[in-house]
Amino acid sequence: MRAAPPPPLAARPTPLSRLLGIALDALRTGAEERGGPLPAGGPEAVTARVRSVLGAVLPETGTGQDEALRTLVHLVAAGAADPAHPLCAAHLHTPPLAVAAAADLAAAALNPSMDSWDQAPAASALEAEVTAALAGEVFPAAGRPDALVTTGGTESNQLALLLARERHGPGLTVVTGANAHHSLRRAAWLLGLPEPVAVPTPSGVLDPEAAARTLAGTDGPVLLSATAGTTDEGLIDPLPQLADACAAHGADLHVDAAYGGPLLLGSAHRHLLAGLDRARTVTLDLHKLGWQPVAAGLLAVREAGDLAALAHTADYLNAGDDTEAGLPDLLGRSPRTTRRPDVLKAAVTLRALGRTGLGALVDLCLERAQDLADLVEKAPGLELRARPVLTTVLFRPAGAEDARVAGIRRALLADGRAVLGRAEADGRLWLKATLLNPHTTPDDLAQLITLVEGSSDR
Ligand SMILES: Cc1ncc(COP(=O)(O)O)c(C=O)c1O
């Protein structure tokens, strides 16, 4: 018997476009079956459905590409937490722009690998241009800023600590606010550094005087990590005062702007990031307020020379004589080896929307957060934690026990009616809405409030 020809490769546009039609159709039918932001029934129902549809993971004889694609894309879409649904607002989980998803498909089809020039000639040149331009947005007055493409805020924060450890040695102390992202603690652990010193943040942001006292009381080199857009409350630490404290005590400043960083790209809210350019390193994430499919992280560095610490040689990727002969050495651009060209979707989005378009999307999300805060303030049975700064709104039924707040969130998840997050603040548990969908309307938010008000806990 003659063997069947191998399935077509993604770089061949005609079969890809036919398969893409099937995938898009399955995305539509899956979303129709779900009918809301989340599948109803909770983890047991979802797992049972996945097991029963999937059957054998590796069948003896394959079902064929059309069936496999249709069945499993439908299955995952029907069981998705859909960030494009206006009532899916728990996390910094963005609804990706269609243009970015299309660019990501092109990246997957071309499959450049960013660890050597001979696997990614134009993609690596594009990455160099885009990272230089974005680093210039973060550090407009720096002589030679640069940026690395990462898998997200976690990797960026880890790299920032790694670069600081390489500058200062293993005696480095990391100081954060208690409001800092958990990835900083984990990065310190991974890098063999002592656990970061956490300055309490009862108001939600780092108090510069408390930070300065901690810096003054710490021997040896220090990296202070501040946050521009806290995960729980969307607040921005007072960057200019923290930069002053660092300057006074000879400490380096890192700013985790994974959430708030894209405010730089528009003009209306850029002022909220004053002082960001005084950091040595800045974490940015375009898969949050940048509407990119995962992954789209960046670490911007004020001094490109800091990146020399990542230099690494593997003869088959960046032999010295190849580099001397002019082949770009890419291995020091990431601790990873094989690496997706995540820069393509970001470059397409920046070009397609421009400053004005991106700024307008940021503005819309910030406006929706104000709308939700207004609705909460008007609802007699609800309490608002504070007026939002970015796009995070914390609220709770007035006078409720924490267990009831947690139960309401779980009841909405179990019914698949709304996806809200949870955050501790002020010693109490709050429902958290993180609004990243520029298509969400005030009416959608009114529906969210009605659901919360009518929900019994679980
Ligand atoms: C402030 C902050 N930093 C870092 C991260 C980690 O980002 P990622 O999940 O992209 O690794 C998050 C994630 O929500 C975050 O909120």
Coordinates of C-alpha atoms in Angstrom, one line a residue, residues 157 175-177 179-180 184 206 224-228 237-239 242 253-257:
N157 CA 10.7 40.7 36.5
V175 CA 12.9 45.5 48.4
T176 CA 9.3 45.5 47.2
G177 CA 6.0 46.8 48.4
N179 CA 1.5 45.2 46.8
A180 CA 4.2 43.8 44.4
L184 CA 9.3 39.0 42.2
L206 CA 4.3 52.1 48.5
L224 CA 13.8 48.6 44.9
S225 CA 11.0 47.2 42.8
A226 CA 8.0 49.5 42.5
T227 CA 4.8 48.8 40.6
A228 CA 2.9 50.9 38.0
D237 CA 3.3 53.6 43.3
P238 CA 4.6 57.2 43.6
L239 CA 7.4 56.8 41.1
L242 CA 10.5 56.5 45.1
L253 CA 15.0 51.2 40.8
H254 CA 13.0 48.6 38.9
V255 CA 9.4 49.4 37.9
D256 CA 7.0 46.6 37.2
A257 CA 4.8 48.4 34.7

